Amino acid sequence: MDYFDIFKNNAEWVIATLTFIGSIISFIVYKKWKRPNGPLATQEGQSSTQLTQSPVQNNSIIINNSNSSSPPIGNIPEDSHMTSLDAQKNLTKILFIDDDSKFKVVQILKNSGWLHTSTIKDVRSLDCDDVRNAHIFFVDIQGVGHLLGFEDEGLGLADALKRKYPLKKTVIYSAETKGDRFHKALRNVDSFLAKNADPYEFQQLVEEYSAEIAKNGY
């Protein structure tokens, strides 16, 4: 029996033996390369270093819907109407011309924040400081105007004030329910109120006129 016959009869055993030997050789080679200074260890170390040093790629998408022109939530502007009204209360000068120095509406306006509200019993001159500095006139049609000789008392005074200061607001009021409904002052002045009208009606006119005055400039 020659070697070929031996190999043929024991082919499976020979193949298994060769496979086992190959596995042992591969294991030895792997252990050798796996040593601290071996090629495989060096390559793995380099790969590990590269992974450590490589920046992490963040694939998340950040959507920013904020508008750069919008104010921060914590700095929301105050209501513009309230801000302007507060400013008007500090700037508007209101003059009541009434021989009754205790007319209650004057104090009510002051209590509402209209600090520059004052009253005089009559006008000595249309150029006096009280008149020149005021933005809004409230004129009682009875008991005033005597110092300037107006025959129609407050009606004549109110008409003269409106003619001399057309940009200022002039309001007349009266406790009398009767009077000259066709007097020219009623056509020239800005408004008319009953003296016993609700104080809020006076305040409404003040707010309306002060807003208009502020718009045009004090």
Coordinates of C-alpha atoms in Angstrom, one line a residue:
M1 CA 0.0 0.0 0.0
D2 CA 1.5 3.3 -1.1
Y3 CA 1.0 6.8 0.5
F4 CA -1.8 7.7 -1.8
D5 CA -3.9 4.7 -0.6
I6 CA -3.1 5.6 3.0
F7 CA -4.2 9.2 2.4
K8 CA -7.3 8.1 0.5
N9 CA -8.4 5.7 3.3
N10 CA -7.7 8.4 6.0
A11 CA -8.7 11.5 4.2
E12 CA -11.2 12.8 6.8
W13 CA -8.7 12.2 9.7
V14 CA -5.9 14.0 7.7
I15 CA -8.1 17.0 6.9
A16 CA -9.3 17.3 10.5
T17 CA -5.7 17.1 11.7
L18 CA -4.5 19.8 9.2
T19 CA -7.4 22.0 10.3
F20 CA -6.5 21.7 13.9
I21 CA -2.9 22.5 13.2
G22 CA -3.9 25.5 11.2
S23 CA -6.1 26.8 14.1
I24 CA -3.1 26.4 16.5
I25 CA -0.8 28.3 14.1
S26 CA -3.4 31.1 13.7
F27 CA -3.8 31.4 17.5
I28 CA -0.1 31.7 18.0
V29 CA 0.2 34.3 15.3
Y30 CA -2.7 36.3 16.8
K31 CA -1.2 36.2 20.3
K32 CA 2.1 37.4 18.9
W33 CA 0.5 40.3 17.1
K34 CA -1.6 41.1 20.1
R35 CA 1.5 41.9 22.3
P36 CA 1.8 45.5 23.5
N37 CA 4.4 46.2 20.9
G38 CA 2.9 44.1 18.2
P39 CA 1.5 45.4 14.9
L40 CA -2.1 44.5 15.8
A41 CA -1.9 46.2 19.2
T42 CA -0.4 49.4 17.5
Q43 CA -3.1 49.5 14.9
E44 CA -5.9 49.0 17.5
G45 CA -4.3 51.7 19.7
Q46 CA -4.2 54.1 16.8
S47 CA -7.8 53.3 15.9
S48 CA -8.9 53.9 19.6
T49 CA -7.0 57.2 19.7
Q50 CA -8.7 58.3 16.5
L51 CA -12.1 57.4 17.8
T52 CA -11.3 59.3 21.1
Q53 CA -10.1 62.4 19.3
S54 CA -12.7 62.5 16.6
P55 CA -15.4 65.0 17.3
V56 CA -18.8 63.6 17.9
Q57 CA -21.1 64.4 15.0
N58 CA -24.4 65.7 16.2
N59 CA -27.0 65.0 13.6
S60 CA -29.8 66.7 15.5
I61 CA -31.5 69.7 13.9
I62 CA -32.2 72.8 16.0
I63 CA -35.0 74.9 14.8
N64 CA -35.0 78.5 16.0
N65 CA -38.3 80.2 15.5
S66 CA -37.4 83.3 17.5
N67 CA -37.5 86.7 15.7
S68 CA -34.5 88.9 16.4
S69 CA -36.8 91.9 16.4
S70 CA -39.1 90.5 19.0
P71 CA -38.4 91.7 22.6
P72 CA -37.5 89.1 25.2
I73 CA -40.5 87.6 27.1
G74 CA -39.3 89.2 30.3
N75 CA -39.2 92.6 28.8
I76 CA -42.6 92.9 27.3
P77 CA -43.4 96.6 26.8
E78 CA -46.0 98.2 29.0
D79 CA -49.4 99.0 27.6
S80 CA -48.9 102.1 25.3
H81 CA -52.2 103.6 26.2
M82 CA -51.5 103.5 29.9
T83 CA -48.0 104.8 29.4
S84 CA -49.2 107.8 27.3
L85 CA -52.0 108.5 29.7
D86 CA -49.6 108.6 32.7
A87 CA -47.4 111.0 30.7
Q88 CA -50.4 113.2 29.8
K89 CA -51.4 113.4 33.5
N90 CA -47.9 114.7 34.3
L91 CA -47.8 117.2 31.4
T92 CA -51.4 118.5 30.9
K93 CA -52.3 121.7 32.8
I94 CA -56.0 122.2 33.5
L95 CA -57.4 125.5 34.7
F96 CA -60.9 125.9 36.2
I97 CA -62.2 129.5 36.2
D98 CA -65.0 129.4 38.8
D99 CA -66.0 131.7 41.7
D100 CA -66.7 128.6 43.7
S101 CA -63.2 127.6 44.8
K102 CA -64.5 124.3 46.3
F103 CA -66.0 122.9 43.1
K104 CA -65.6 119.1 43.8
V105 CA -64.5 118.1 40.2
V106 CA -61.2 119.9 40.7
Q107 CA -60.2 117.7 43.6
I108 CA -61.6 114.6 41.9
L109 CA -59.3 115.2 38.9
K110 CA -56.3 115.7 41.2
N111 CA -57.1 112.4 43.0
S112 CA -57.2 110.7 39.5
G113 CA -53.7 111.7 38.8
W114 CA -54.1 115.0 37.0
L115 CA -51.7 116.8 39.2
H116 CA -51.6 120.1 37.3
T117 CA -55.2 121.0 38.0
S118 CA -55.8 124.4 39.5
T119 CA -58.6 126.9 40.0
I120 CA -58.9 130.6 40.0
K121 CA -62.0 132.8 40.8
D122 CA -61.6 135.1 37.8
V123 CA -59.2 136.2 35.1
R124 CA -57.4 139.5 35.5
S125 CA -55.7 139.3 32.1
L126 CA -55.8 136.9 29.1
D127 CA -52.0 137.0 29.2
C128 CA -51.6 136.1 32.8
D129 CA -49.4 133.0 33.6
D130 CA -52.3 130.9 34.7
V131 CA -54.0 131.3 31.4
R132 CA -50.9 131.1 29.2
N133 CA -49.6 128.0 30.8
A134 CA -52.9 126.1 30.8
H135 CA -53.8 123.5 28.0
I136 CA -57.5 123.1 28.9
F137 CA -59.9 125.7 30.3
F138 CA -63.1 124.9 32.2
V139 CA -65.1 128.1 32.5
D140 CA -68.2 128.5 34.7
I141 CA -70.6 130.8 32.8
Q142 CA -71.8 132.5 36.0
G143 CA -69.8 134.7 38.4
V144 CA -66.7 135.1 36.3
G145 CA -65.5 137.5 33.6
H146 CA -66.3 140.6 35.7
L147 CA -62.6 141.6 36.1
L148 CA -62.3 141.9 32.3
G149 CA -65.8 143.6 32.0
F150 CA -67.5 140.9 30.0
E151 CA -71.2 141.6 29.9
D152 CA -72.0 138.0 29.4
E153 CA -69.8 136.9 32.2
G154 CA -68.4 133.4 31.7
L155 CA -69.8 133.1 28.1
G156 CA -67.9 136.2 27.0
L157 CA -64.7 135.1 28.8
A158 CA -64.8 131.6 27.3
D159 CA -65.4 133.1 23.8
A160 CA -62.4 135.4 24.3
L161 CA -60.1 132.6 25.5
K162 CA -61.0 130.4 22.5
R163 CA -60.4 133.2 20.1
K164 CA -57.0 134.2 21.6
Y165 CA -55.9 130.6 22.1
P166 CA -57.5 128.5 19.4
L167 CA -55.2 125.5 20.0
K168 CA -56.2 125.3 23.7
K169 CA -59.3 123.4 24.6
T170 CA -62.2 125.5 26.2
V171 CA -65.1 123.9 28.0
I172 CA -68.0 125.9 29.5
Y173 CA -70.2 124.6 32.3
S174 CA -73.2 126.0 34.2
A175 CA -75.6 125.2 37.0
E176 CA -78.3 127.1 35.2
T177 CA -80.6 125.2 32.9
K178 CA -81.7 128.3 31.1
G179 CA -79.7 130.8 29.1
D180 CA -78.8 132.1 25.7
R181 CA -78.7 128.9 23.6
F182 CA -77.6 130.9 20.6
H183 CA -74.6 132.8 22.2
K184 CA -71.6 132.7 19.9
A185 CA -69.5 131.2 22.7
L186 CA -71.5 128.0 22.4
R187 CA -70.5 127.7 18.8
N188 CA -66.8 128.5 19.4
V189 CA -65.9 126.5 22.5
D190 CA -65.0 122.8 22.4
S191 CA -67.7 121.5 24.7
F192 CA -70.4 122.3 27.2
L193 CA -71.4 120.5 30.4
A194 CA -73.9 120.9 33.2
K195 CA -72.2 121.8 36.4
N196 CA -73.9 118.9 38.2
A197 CA -72.8 116.4 35.5
D198 CA -71.2 113.3 36.6
P199 CA -67.5 114.0 37.4
Y200 CA -66.5 111.2 35.0
E201 CA -67.9 113.3 32.1
F202 CA -65.3 116.0 33.0
Q203 CA -62.6 113.4 33.3
Q204 CA -63.6 111.9 29.9
L205 CA -63.2 115.3 28.2
V206 CA -59.8 115.8 30.0
E207 CA -58.5 112.4 28.7
E208 CA -59.8 113.1 25.2
Y209 CA -58.4 116.6 24.9
S210 CA -55.1 115.8 26.6
A211 CA -54.5 112.9 24.1
E212 CA -55.2 115.3 21.2
I213 CA -52.9 118.0 22.7
A214 CA -50.1 115.4 23.3
K215 CA -50.4 114.2 19.7
N216 CA -50.0 117.8 18.4
G217 CA -47.2 118.5 20.9
Y218 CA -47.4 120.4 24.2

